Amino acid sequence: MDAGTAFDINQLPSLVLIRIISHSDPCIWSQLGNAQISKLLSTTSFRCAWVCQLANRSHLPSPVSCVNDIVDICTNVLQPVSRLCGSDAWLTDEFVRALATNRPLLLNALAPALLWSSLLTGKRSVATLVVQSVAGLDLTMLECQVVRELLVRQPSLWLLEWLEDNGVDFSQLYHGDRCFDMSLLTGWVLDNRTDLLGFLTQRNLQLPVRSLIDYALGVSTPETVEFLMTHGSGHRNALSWSDMLLMACTEASTRIDVFEMIVGKTEPNIVWTFAASCLASHAMLDDGAYKKFSILRSHPEAT
């Protein structure tokens, strides 16, 4: 090549270009406006090579010892690719298959992060493929911290169903309080997620109804309260609707529609007298006390 002749990088074989770019900063290359390079950056081959380099620079923890380790892998290895691509659309079945075929050790190292990222973004097929491709991948890793955090960040019925379909035994986790502790269940009550709570009750997992209502009565909807009471019946320490009425009267933040529903579940008796006294004693703290009292008084059999 003459000294005055400009070198055409497009003449380099694709594999050589991939190696050069993945060892440098692909973001700079993407700004060159070179059509061939832009096309190369969008290939699965390049993404696999770059992820490999990012993983090598990040000194991946082995083994993963906490959820923060998984988040760090996502931040240092997966997110740079998402920033270059403009989204996480690159994380596909094809990408996982390519790693499984050409870089199985890298796939094993990245598996917790790939699982975490794909489930948080709703990519069920990708998550399933990761589980199928990595022998011995335990979804209850880190004493179920991963399952718990996933359910906190992505409280979805499909996630519960996916975890169960892929070998998670919720009865063991539930009775061992390994991921369904009160903070998680209370959060579901606060968000009125009866679909999530229903998943548990359908598997004969008893909800701690009394504790949940203690924590969440003030913000629950009529539907959530009725759901909890229905699935708490027959259990030890079950609440009666009369119990609920007294609790609703002492909880100033109980919604009017919830209070009205609870009153409708009870019959006029001595409990109503106590309920009226509770409302009167809490009237200064409860803006809706008069309306709640009126609901009691408006009942045809009220005295």
XYZ file of C-alpha atoms in Angstrom:
303
model
C 0.000 0.000 0.000
C 1.373 3.426 -0.958
C 2.009 5.901 1.829
C -0.520 8.295 0.324
C -3.256 5.709 -0.048
C -6.002 5.818 2.605
C -6.736 2.497 4.246
C -10.314 1.265 3.780
C -11.363 -0.431 7.010
C -14.286 -2.004 5.185
C -11.783 -4.323 3.507
C -11.066 -6.089 6.786
C -12.807 -9.429 7.354
C -15.856 -9.155 9.650
C -14.301 -11.355 12.345
C -11.254 -9.116 12.481
C -13.421 -5.998 12.704
C -15.501 -7.580 15.468
C -12.354 -8.325 17.449
C -10.973 -4.819 17.003
C -14.216 -3.054 17.906
C -15.084 -5.292 20.871
C -11.638 -4.594 22.385
C -12.159 -0.842 22.136
C -15.156 1.459 22.608
C -18.002 0.446 20.270
C -19.848 3.688 21.036
C -17.120 5.654 19.248
C -17.262 3.331 16.259
C -21.044 3.747 16.094
C -20.584 7.500 15.610
C -18.459 7.164 12.478
C -21.448 6.926 10.179
C -19.967 3.870 8.477
C -22.810 1.700 7.162
C -20.826 -1.541 7.294
C -19.697 -0.950 10.869
C -23.218 0.005 11.949
C -24.500 -3.225 10.443
C -21.738 -5.183 12.196
C -22.598 -3.644 15.566
C -26.143 -4.997 15.263
C -25.053 -8.625 14.814
C -25.293 -11.313 17.482
C -21.659 -12.251 16.781
C -20.451 -8.784 17.752
C -22.651 -8.618 20.838
C -21.350 -11.971 22.060
C -17.764 -10.820 21.531
C -18.326 -7.494 23.279
C -20.147 -9.078 26.213
C -17.177 -11.416 26.575
C -14.775 -8.462 26.737
C -16.999 -6.587 29.192
C -17.165 -9.678 31.384
C -13.376 -10.078 31.319
C -12.884 -6.457 32.367
C -15.487 -6.695 35.129
C -13.931 -9.632 36.984
C -17.216 -11.476 37.458
C -17.824 -12.761 40.996
C -17.485 -16.514 41.241
C -19.649 -17.690 42.754
C -22.348 -15.039 42.969
C -22.848 -14.418 46.697
C -25.663 -11.837 46.843
C -28.268 -10.045 44.743
C -25.951 -7.040 44.443
C -23.468 -9.254 42.586
C -26.151 -9.988 39.996
C -27.082 -6.314 39.713
C -23.392 -5.430 39.240
C -23.081 -7.917 36.370
C -26.147 -6.397 34.730
C -24.724 -2.897 35.187
C -21.214 -3.638 33.957
C -21.838 -6.274 31.278
C -25.408 -6.145 29.977
C -26.382 -2.485 30.281
C -23.544 -1.145 28.079
C -24.948 -3.248 25.236
C -28.447 -1.911 25.910
C -27.140 1.666 25.832
C -25.455 1.074 22.482
C -28.591 -0.563 21.058
C -30.950 1.984 22.561
C -32.994 -0.689 24.376
C -32.810 -4.213 25.758
C -34.281 -5.653 22.555
C -30.911 -7.288 21.810
C -31.394 -9.759 24.691
C -33.052 -12.492 22.658
C -33.305 -16.253 22.354
C -30.810 -16.014 19.488
C -28.244 -14.317 21.726
C -28.591 -16.971 24.452
C -28.312 -19.777 21.877
C -25.172 -18.186 20.447
C -23.564 -18.053 23.902
C -24.604 -21.636 24.619
C -23.035 -22.815 21.362
C -19.874 -20.737 21.230
C -19.187 -19.513 24.773
C -20.827 -21.944 27.227
C -18.563 -20.972 30.136
C -19.485 -17.322 29.660
C -23.169 -18.260 29.589
C -22.754 -20.115 32.884
C -21.090 -17.067 34.452
C -23.720 -14.658 33.154
C -26.732 -16.920 33.768
C -27.960 -15.270 37.011
C -27.743 -11.808 35.411
C -29.373 -12.941 32.167
C -32.157 -14.558 34.171
C -32.580 -11.440 36.328
C -32.632 -9.033 33.389
C -34.923 -11.129 31.193
C -37.505 -11.687 33.940
C -37.561 -8.032 34.974
C -38.217 -7.064 31.352
C -40.840 -9.755 30.756
C -38.723 -11.864 28.380
C -40.057 -15.232 29.494
C -38.760 -17.203 26.513
C -35.235 -15.872 27.085
C -35.382 -16.765 30.789
C -36.661 -20.251 29.957
C -33.857 -20.774 27.473
C -31.264 -19.709 30.053
C -32.629 -22.273 32.524
C -32.641 -24.982 29.852
C -29.112 -24.143 28.668
C -27.329 -23.979 32.017
C -27.145 -27.257 33.886
C -27.801 -26.997 37.585
C -29.021 -23.397 37.598
C -30.904 -23.111 40.893
C -33.740 -20.584 40.843
C -33.802 -20.602 44.651
C -30.161 -19.492 44.782
C -28.875 -17.318 47.613
C -31.484 -18.690 50.010
C -34.281 -17.408 47.749
C -33.084 -13.795 47.844
C -33.280 -13.702 44.051
C -36.887 -14.948 43.954
C -37.900 -12.492 46.664
C -36.275 -9.490 44.982
C -37.733 -10.416 41.605
C -41.209 -10.534 43.150
C -40.632 -7.174 44.831
C -39.536 -5.541 41.572
C -41.864 -7.447 39.236
C -44.969 -8.444 41.236
C -46.738 -10.283 38.438
C -48.864 -13.395 38.287
C -47.000 -14.559 35.193
C -43.728 -14.434 37.155
C -45.140 -16.624 39.927
C -46.433 -19.059 37.315
C -43.130 -19.027 35.403
C -41.119 -19.717 38.561
C -43.421 -22.603 39.464
C -43.264 -24.029 35.919
C -39.488 -23.973 36.169
C -39.223 -25.916 39.395
C -39.781 -23.488 42.275
C -41.807 -25.161 45.038
C -43.669 -22.286 46.675
C -45.023 -24.440 49.496
C -41.477 -24.961 50.779
C -40.584 -21.297 50.405
C -43.826 -20.108 51.978
C -43.739 -22.265 55.081
C -40.076 -21.481 55.592
C -40.687 -17.715 55.272
C -37.854 -17.719 52.771
C -39.385 -15.212 50.401
C -43.001 -14.591 51.370
C -42.362 -12.550 54.479
C -44.821 -9.969 55.765
C -43.281 -7.026 53.924
C -43.826 -8.745 50.575
C -47.375 -9.892 51.323
C -48.316 -6.541 52.826
C -47.066 -4.824 49.683
C -49.390 -6.990 47.609
C -52.318 -6.090 49.879
C -51.442 -2.399 49.665
C -51.461 -2.659 45.870
C -54.699 -4.665 45.949
C -53.032 -7.522 44.070
C -55.543 -10.240 44.843
C -54.326 -12.148 41.782
C -50.959 -12.669 43.476
C -52.490 -13.527 46.836
C -54.960 -15.816 45.082
C -52.078 -17.763 43.530
C -50.973 -18.709 47.045
C -54.407 -19.584 48.371
C -55.089 -21.775 45.331
C -52.114 -23.852 46.473
C -53.515 -24.130 49.996
C -50.986 -21.683 51.390
C -52.737 -19.905 54.240
C -52.422 -16.145 54.324
C -51.718 -14.479 57.692
C -55.007 -12.599 57.383
C -55.079 -10.970 60.818
C -51.573 -9.539 60.427
C -52.185 -8.390 56.865
C -55.363 -6.555 57.806
C -53.631 -4.993 60.810
C -51.028 -3.558 58.442
C -53.157 -2.698 55.453
C -56.775 -2.107 56.459
C -56.505 1.660 56.074
C -55.613 1.511 52.376
C -57.401 -1.624 51.257
C -60.329 -1.693 48.853
C -63.577 -3.551 49.598
C -62.484 -6.260 47.156
C -59.182 -6.833 48.941
C -60.739 -6.925 52.400
C -63.418 -9.370 51.279
C -60.767 -11.508 49.589
C -58.683 -11.669 52.764
C -61.681 -12.465 54.930
C -62.870 -15.177 52.551
C -59.486 -16.867 52.497
C -59.003 -16.434 56.215
C -62.164 -18.273 57.197
C -61.631 -21.602 58.932
C -57.996 -20.834 59.717
C -56.585 -20.547 63.180
C -56.972 -16.998 64.541
C -59.545 -16.264 61.819
C -61.323 -12.927 62.011
C -65.083 -12.533 62.120
C -66.834 -9.654 60.361
C -67.668 -8.278 63.805
C -63.937 -8.238 64.581
C -63.394 -6.415 61.313
C -66.036 -3.835 62.158
C -64.310 -2.924 65.424
C -60.936 -2.760 63.687
C -62.388 -0.542 60.964
C -63.803 1.835 63.571
C -60.468 2.239 65.353
C -58.507 2.695 62.110
C -59.140 6.313 61.096
C -57.887 5.763 57.555
C -60.409 3.019 56.762
C -62.115 3.987 53.524
C -65.841 4.796 53.584
C -66.648 2.119 50.988
C -64.715 -0.467 52.987
C -66.532 0.509 56.176
C -69.907 0.310 54.428
C -69.095 -3.140 53.050
C -68.068 -4.408 56.496
C -71.237 -3.055 58.104
C -73.236 -4.872 55.441
C -71.576 -8.144 56.471
C -72.711 -7.860 60.091
C -76.021 -7.827 61.934
C -77.089 -5.156 64.450
C -75.985 -6.292 67.913
C -73.942 -5.173 70.877
C -70.884 -4.889 68.605
C -72.559 -1.993 66.796
C -72.815 -0.153 70.097
C -69.107 -0.606 70.677
C -68.449 0.380 67.046
C -70.361 3.639 67.511
C -68.399 4.357 70.698
C -65.124 3.729 68.858
C -66.121 6.126 66.096
C -67.029 8.783 68.631
C -63.753 8.407 70.510
C -61.731 8.688 67.283
C -63.787 11.444 65.686
C -61.047 14.048 66.100
C -58.647 11.874 64.084
C -61.091 10.626 61.473
C -62.566 13.072 58.968
C -65.008 10.389 57.867
C -66.226 9.488 61.358
C -69.615 11.193 60.951
C -70.263 9.510 57.609
C -69.302 6.129 59.039
C -71.578 6.729 62.022
C -74.364 7.632 59.600
C -73.880 4.295 57.810
C -74.479 2.500 61.092
C -77.508 4.659 61.981
C -79.070 4.306 58.517
C -79.415 0.539 58.816
C -83.119 -0.367 59.109
C -82.528 -2.413 62.266
C -80.185 0.033 63.964
C -81.279 1.234 67.399
